[in-house]
Amino acid sequence: MKYAIISDIHGNHDALSAVLADVDAAGVDRVVCLGDVVGYGAQPRECIATLRERKIVTVAGNHDYAAIGKTPINYFNPFAKEATLWTRRVCTDEDKEWLRGLSLVEYLEDFTIVHGSLYAPENFEYVLTRFDAYLSFQLLETPVCFIGHSHVPMNYVCTDAISDNEDLEIRLRADGKLIVNVGSVGQPRDLNPQACYALYDRDEQLIRIRRVDYDVECAATKIREAGLPVALGERLRTGH
Ligand code: ZN
């Protein structure tokens, strides 16, 4: 069984399409999504439609909740706030109904998916340190947990101690558990503008972080033409 784990699409349908083409070419059996389907990008509706069409199991991100007023946006930066208000305007009731139906945590075979931390997932805390990872490892009941939220691919390994690494190939281990941040499809922030996601081959017990080229200029132009802050398109070019 081969899984693709995608996260933080952020209304970037150009990036999503490129990633799904790569996923299909890799012979993936099932795709799952770790949330933040909407927010920042110009095509939230198209992204929702694609996930629904392909029946992709999706958990909620903070931007998905923000788009339906389920989480406060006063802590959002001005661009995120503006993009959220724009997303609320363009999404239909049906889109919002789908967003409202997303749960915070899902379990599939031998792995768990959540947007941020397993510790109070409704608060969408970041896992950025070994201590953050420790809090989630305490609650993790499967060998692997896939997370997103920071838009930076990163791995935490819990054996008798917790370590972290940025390996692009991560082998499951009998003596410990893993938390794998799969990076972001639609707004990478690790200075690599390519779309990012993870492939998990269960038979091989191997996770691979993949990068995919997509038409960044096209996505940036759509952001500008939609009247969203131009900076949101600019950052796609540099991946920051
Ligand atoms: Zn995000």
mmCIF file of C-alpha atoms and ligand atoms in Angstrom:
data_model
loop_
_atom_site.group_PDB
_atom_site.id
_atom_site.type_symbol
_atom_site.label_atom_id
_atom_site.label_comp_id
_atom_site.label_asym_id
_atom_site.label_seq_id
_atom_site.Cartn_x
_atom_site.Cartn_y
_atom_site.Cartn_z
ATOM 1 C CA MET A 1 0.000 0.000 0.000
ATOM 2 C CA LYS A 2 1.363 3.375 -1.043
ATOM 3 C CA TYR A 3 0.157 6.622 0.501
ATOM 4 C CA ALA A 4 0.745 10.231 -0.446
ATOM 5 C CA ILE A 5 0.505 12.722 2.406
ATOM 6 C CA ILE A 6 -0.138 16.293 1.349
ATOM 7 C CA SER A 7 -0.559 19.386 3.529
ATOM 8 C CA ASP A 8 -0.951 23.158 3.526
ATOM 9 C CA ILE A 9 -2.307 23.578 0.004
ATOM 10 C CA HIS A 10 -3.519 27.094 0.846
ATOM 11 C CA GLY A 11 -5.708 27.649 -2.185
ATOM 12 C CA ASN A 12 -2.824 27.014 -4.598
ATOM 13 C CA HIS A 13 -4.479 24.809 -7.208
ATOM 14 C CA ASP A 14 -1.520 24.995 -9.596
ATOM 15 C CA ALA A 15 0.709 23.407 -6.951
ATOM 16 C CA LEU A 16 -1.977 20.874 -6.001
ATOM 17 C CA SER A 17 -2.446 19.743 -9.619
ATOM 18 C CA ALA A 18 1.309 19.284 -10.097
ATOM 19 C CA VAL A 19 1.586 17.277 -6.878
ATOM 20 C CA LEU A 20 -1.374 15.054 -7.772
ATOM 21 C CA ALA A 21 0.147 14.370 -11.210
ATOM 22 C CA ASP A 22 3.363 13.312 -9.448
ATOM 23 C CA VAL A 23 1.314 11.201 -7.001
ATOM 24 C CA ASP A 24 -0.483 9.442 -9.851
ATOM 25 C CA ALA A 25 2.802 8.775 -11.663
ATOM 26 C CA ALA A 26 4.181 7.220 -8.444
ATOM 27 C CA GLY A 27 1.349 4.677 -8.370
ATOM 28 C CA VAL A 28 -0.095 5.826 -5.050
ATOM 29 C CA ASP A 29 -3.130 3.928 -3.701
ATOM 30 C CA ARG A 30 -4.417 6.591 -1.357
ATOM 31 C CA VAL A 31 -3.922 10.305 -0.721
ATOM 32 C CA VAL A 32 -4.531 11.981 2.634
ATOM 33 C CA CYS A 33 -4.416 15.689 3.473
ATOM 34 C CA LEU A 34 -3.303 17.361 6.697
ATOM 35 C CA GLY A 35 -5.329 20.567 6.344
ATOM 36 C CA ASP A 36 -4.988 24.239 5.473
ATOM 37 C CA VAL A 37 -6.692 23.538 2.184
ATOM 38 C CA VAL A 38 -7.652 27.217 1.951
ATOM 39 C CA GLY A 39 -6.215 30.599 2.939
ATOM 40 C CA TYR A 40 -3.567 32.765 1.152
ATOM 41 C CA GLY A 41 -4.090 31.398 -2.386
ATOM 42 C CA ALA A 42 -6.583 32.422 -5.076
ATOM 43 C CA GLN A 43 -8.292 29.061 -5.700
ATOM 44 C CA PRO A 44 -9.684 27.732 -2.421
ATOM 45 C CA ARG A 45 -12.860 26.494 -4.112
ATOM 46 C CA GLU A 46 -10.977 24.546 -6.781
ATOM 47 C CA CYS A 47 -8.784 22.938 -4.112
ATOM 48 C CA ILE A 48 -11.816 21.872 -2.066
ATOM 49 C CA ALA A 49 -13.482 20.498 -5.212
ATOM 50 C CA THR A 50 -10.407 18.432 -6.136
ATOM 51 C CA LEU A 51 -10.097 16.936 -2.638
ATOM 52 C CA ARG A 52 -13.812 16.103 -2.603
ATOM 53 C CA GLU A 53 -13.739 14.641 -6.086
ATOM 54 C CA ARG A 54 -10.847 12.349 -5.169
ATOM 55 C CA LYS A 55 -12.393 11.550 -1.758
ATOM 56 C CA ILE A 56 -9.172 12.516 -0.011
ATOM 57 C CA VAL A 57 -9.351 12.045 3.768
ATOM 58 C CA THR A 58 -8.585 15.484 5.192
ATOM 59 C CA VAL A 59 -8.110 16.883 8.695
ATOM 60 C CA ALA A 60 -8.756 20.521 9.576
ATOM 61 C CA GLY A 61 -6.056 23.194 9.641
ATOM 62 C CA ASN A 62 -6.278 26.562 11.384
ATOM 63 C CA HIS A 63 -6.957 28.349 8.079
ATOM 64 C CA ASP A 64 -9.819 25.948 7.308
ATOM 65 C CA TYR A 65 -11.336 26.719 10.704
ATOM 66 C CA ALA A 66 -10.663 30.442 10.227
ATOM 67 C CA ALA A 67 -12.549 30.415 6.917
ATOM 68 C CA ILE A 68 -15.692 29.250 8.719
ATOM 69 C CA GLY A 69 -15.194 31.421 11.810
ATOM 70 C CA LYS A 70 -14.431 28.405 13.990
ATOM 71 C CA THR A 71 -11.155 29.819 15.279
ATOM 72 C CA PRO A 72 -10.265 33.474 16.041
ATOM 73 C CA ILE A 73 -8.103 35.319 13.510
ATOM 74 C CA ASN A 74 -6.909 38.173 15.738
ATOM 75 C CA TYR A 75 -3.518 36.456 16.082
ATOM 76 C CA PHE A 76 -3.169 36.167 12.268
ATOM 77 C CA ASN A 77 -0.768 38.568 10.553
ATOM 78 C CA PRO A 78 -2.434 41.277 8.402
ATOM 79 C CA PHE A 79 -1.956 39.331 5.127
ATOM 80 C CA ALA A 80 -3.381 36.132 6.609
ATOM 81 C CA LYS A 81 -6.306 38.085 8.026
ATOM 82 C CA GLU A 82 -7.054 39.753 4.688
ATOM 83 C CA ALA A 83 -6.771 36.430 2.876
ATOM 84 C CA THR A 84 -9.132 34.796 5.386
ATOM 85 C CA LEU A 85 -11.784 37.484 4.890
ATOM 86 C CA TRP A 86 -11.393 37.093 1.109
ATOM 87 C CA THR A 87 -11.702 33.289 1.400
ATOM 88 C CA ARG A 88 -14.872 33.665 3.480
ATOM 89 C CA ARG A 89 -16.346 35.821 0.722
ATOM 90 C CA VAL A 90 -15.602 33.478 -2.190
ATOM 91 C CA CYS A 91 -16.334 30.087 -0.611
ATOM 92 C CA THR A 92 -19.918 28.902 -0.973
ATOM 93 C CA ASP A 93 -22.065 27.508 1.822
ATOM 94 C CA GLU A 94 -21.384 24.038 0.449
ATOM 95 C CA ASP A 95 -17.611 24.607 0.561
ATOM 96 C CA LYS A 96 -17.938 25.813 4.150
ATOM 97 C CA GLU A 97 -20.095 22.828 5.047
ATOM 98 C CA TRP A 98 -17.291 20.541 3.849
ATOM 99 C CA LEU A 99 -14.711 22.505 5.857
ATOM 100 C CA ARG A 100 -16.966 22.306 8.917
ATOM 101 C CA GLY A 101 -17.118 18.534 8.600
ATOM 102 C CA LEU A 102 -13.342 18.053 8.859
ATOM 103 C CA SER A 103 -12.122 16.405 12.032
ATOM 104 C CA LEU A 104 -8.922 17.309 13.848
ATOM 105 C CA VAL A 105 -7.274 13.881 13.963
ATOM 106 C CA GLU A 106 -7.640 10.765 11.800
ATOM 107 C CA TYR A 107 -6.107 7.302 12.064
ATOM 108 C CA LEU A 108 -5.266 5.216 8.988
ATOM 109 C CA GLU A 109 -3.756 1.733 9.178
ATOM 110 C CA ASP A 110 -0.527 2.359 11.114
ATOM 111 C CA PHE A 111 -0.387 6.142 11.133
ATOM 112 C CA THR A 112 -2.061 9.212 12.589
ATOM 113 C CA ILE A 113 -2.652 12.527 10.832
ATOM 114 C CA VAL A 114 -3.088 15.946 12.446
ATOM 115 C CA HIS A 115 -2.424 19.501 11.230
ATOM 116 C CA GLY A 116 -0.284 20.746 14.116
ATOM 117 C CA SER A 117 0.226 19.020 17.449
ATOM 118 C CA LEU A 118 -1.575 15.993 18.900
ATOM 119 C CA TYR A 119 -1.535 17.903 22.168
ATOM 120 C CA ALA A 120 -4.794 19.921 22.099
ATOM 121 C CA PRO A 121 -5.089 19.690 18.289
ATOM 122 C CA GLU A 122 -7.850 22.310 18.326
ATOM 123 C CA ASN A 123 -5.231 24.890 19.354
ATOM 124 C CA PHE A 124 -3.097 24.188 16.266
ATOM 125 C CA GLU A 125 0.198 24.404 18.142
ATOM 126 C CA TYR A 126 3.389 24.101 16.087
ATOM 127 C CA VAL A 127 5.799 21.217 16.512
ATOM 128 C CA LEU A 128 9.099 23.064 16.102
ATOM 129 C CA THR A 129 11.233 21.708 18.938
ATOM 130 C CA ARG A 130 11.996 18.333 20.476
ATOM 131 C CA PHE A 131 9.903 19.344 23.463
ATOM 132 C CA ASP A 132 6.922 20.106 21.198
ATOM 133 C CA ALA A 133 7.487 16.694 19.627
ATOM 134 C CA TYR A 134 7.692 15.083 23.073
ATOM 135 C CA LEU A 135 4.192 16.346 23.911
ATOM 136 C CA SER A 136 2.808 14.722 20.773
ATOM 137 C CA PHE A 137 4.804 11.502 21.184
ATOM 138 C CA GLN A 138 3.170 11.081 24.607
ATOM 139 C CA LEU A 139 -0.199 10.877 22.864
ATOM 140 C CA LEU A 140 0.849 8.996 19.734
ATOM 141 C CA GLU A 141 -0.497 5.447 19.564
ATOM 142 C CA THR A 142 0.695 4.517 16.058
ATOM 143 C CA PRO A 143 4.268 4.078 14.760
ATOM 144 C CA VAL A 144 4.059 7.285 12.703
ATOM 145 C CA CYS A 145 2.338 10.663 12.903
ATOM 146 C CA PHE A 146 2.255 12.960 9.889
ATOM 147 C CA ILE A 147 1.952 16.683 10.563
ATOM 148 C CA GLY A 148 2.087 19.974 8.635
ATOM 149 C CA HIS A 149 1.435 23.567 9.769
ATOM 150 C CA SER A 150 5.010 24.955 9.747
ATOM 151 C CA HIS A 151 5.412 24.475 5.963
ATOM 152 C CA VAL A 152 8.936 23.124 6.600
ATOM 153 C CA PRO A 153 9.673 19.393 6.152
ATOM 154 C CA MET A 154 11.282 17.948 9.291
ATOM 155 C CA ASN A 155 11.394 14.646 11.198
ATOM 156 C CA TYR A 156 11.393 13.723 14.870
ATOM 157 C CA VAL A 157 12.450 10.294 16.055
ATOM 158 C CA CYS A 158 11.494 8.986 19.491
ATOM 159 C CA THR A 159 13.503 6.042 20.814
ATOM 160 C CA ASP A 160 14.957 6.293 24.315
ATOM 161 C CA ALA A 161 15.519 9.967 23.498
ATOM 162 C CA ILE A 162 14.037 12.368 20.931
ATOM 163 C CA SER A 163 16.142 13.514 17.988
ATOM 164 C CA ASP A 164 15.353 15.524 14.878
ATOM 165 C CA ASN A 165 16.646 15.544 11.320
ATOM 166 C CA GLU A 166 15.863 16.851 7.853
ATOM 167 C CA ASP A 167 16.371 13.535 6.035
ATOM 168 C CA LEU A 168 14.399 13.142 2.818
ATOM 169 C CA GLU A 169 14.194 9.356 3.253
ATOM 170 C CA ILE A 170 12.913 8.156 6.580
ATOM 171 C CA ARG A 171 12.762 4.490 7.457
ATOM 172 C CA LEU A 172 10.246 3.294 10.049
ATOM 173 C CA ARG A 173 11.914 1.630 13.004
ATOM 174 C CA ALA A 174 10.906 -1.154 15.324
ATOM 175 C CA ASP A 175 12.494 0.553 18.326
ATOM 176 C CA GLY A 176 10.710 3.882 18.092
ATOM 177 C CA LYS A 177 8.111 6.222 16.675
ATOM 178 C CA LEU A 178 8.241 9.005 14.113
ATOM 179 C CA ILE A 179 6.659 12.406 13.660
ATOM 180 C CA VAL A 180 7.110 13.555 10.075
ATOM 181 C CA ASN A 181 6.346 17.084 8.931
ATOM 182 C CA VAL A 182 5.551 16.735 5.222
ATOM 183 C CA GLY A 183 6.095 20.401 4.320
ATOM 184 C CA SER A 184 3.665 22.419 2.225
ATOM 185 C CA VAL A 185 2.143 21.882 -1.204
ATOM 186 C CA GLY A 186 1.034 25.443 -1.810
ATOM 187 C CA GLN A 187 3.284 27.727 0.217
ATOM 188 C CA PRO A 188 6.672 26.178 1.108
ATOM 189 C CA ARG A 189 8.697 28.153 3.661
ATOM 190 C CA ASP A 190 12.038 26.366 3.557
ATOM 191 C CA LEU A 191 13.467 28.609 0.812
ATOM 192 C CA ASN A 192 12.653 25.991 -1.821
ATOM 193 C CA PRO A 193 9.697 27.169 -3.925
ATOM 194 C CA GLN A 194 8.914 23.645 -5.212
ATOM 195 C CA ALA A 195 5.734 22.041 -3.879
ATOM 196 C CA CYS A 196 6.471 19.534 -1.101
ATOM 197 C CA TYR A 197 4.734 16.344 0.053
ATOM 198 C CA ALA A 198 5.509 12.848 1.358
ATOM 199 C CA LEU A 199 5.176 9.362 -0.079
ATOM 200 C CA TYR A 200 4.754 6.536 2.400
ATOM 201 C CA ASP A 201 5.371 3.010 1.107
ATOM 202 C CA ARG A 202 3.990 0.734 3.773
ATOM 203 C CA ASP A 203 5.456 -2.443 2.322
ATOM 204 C CA GLU A 204 8.919 -0.913 2.210
ATOM 205 C CA GLN A 205 8.326 0.859 5.557
ATOM 206 C CA LEU A 206 9.818 3.936 3.966
ATOM 207 C CA ILE A 207 8.772 7.587 3.806
ATOM 208 C CA ARG A 208 10.171 9.869 1.114
ATOM 209 C CA ILE A 209 9.865 13.655 0.979
ATOM 210 C CA ARG A 210 9.308 14.747 -2.602
ATOM 211 C CA ARG A 211 9.628 18.144 -4.333
ATOM 212 C CA VAL A 212 7.663 19.027 -7.429
ATOM 213 C CA ASP A 213 8.004 21.928 -9.856
ATOM 214 C CA TYR A 214 4.843 23.821 -10.663
ATOM 215 C CA ASP A 215 3.885 27.058 -12.394
ATOM 216 C CA VAL A 216 4.646 29.517 -9.580
ATOM 217 C CA GLU A 217 4.123 32.557 -11.847
ATOM 218 C CA CYS A 218 0.631 31.390 -12.718
ATOM 219 C CA ALA A 219 -0.308 30.993 -9.032
ATOM 220 C CA ALA A 220 1.208 34.405 -8.195
ATOM 221 C CA THR A 221 -0.687 36.071 -11.054
ATOM 222 C CA LYS A 222 -3.976 34.585 -9.852
ATOM 223 C CA ILE A 223 -3.289 35.974 -6.354
ATOM 224 C CA ARG A 224 -2.673 39.456 -7.791
ATOM 225 C CA GLU A 225 -5.690 39.339 -10.083
ATOM 226 C CA ALA A 226 -7.952 38.199 -7.244
ATOM 227 C CA GLY A 227 -7.066 41.359 -5.327
ATOM 228 C CA LEU A 228 -5.277 39.419 -2.595
ATOM 229 C CA PRO A 229 -2.091 40.967 -1.092
ATOM 230 C CA VAL A 230 0.621 40.837 -3.806
ATOM 231 C CA ALA A 231 3.156 39.734 -1.176
ATOM 232 C CA LEU A 232 1.369 36.393 -0.958
ATOM 233 C CA GLY A 233 2.315 35.726 -4.561
ATOM 234 C CA GLU A 234 5.847 37.111 -4.101
ATOM 235 C CA ARG A 235 6.663 34.680 -1.306
ATOM 236 C CA LEU A 236 5.805 31.722 -3.551
ATOM 237 C CA ARG A 237 8.736 32.663 -5.818
ATOM 238 C CA THR A 238 11.272 32.357 -3.001
ATOM 239 C CA GLY A 239 9.603 29.805 -0.756
ATOM 240 C CA HIS A 240 9.730 31.880 2.411
HETATM 241 ZN ZN ZN B 1 -0.571 26.371 6.736
#
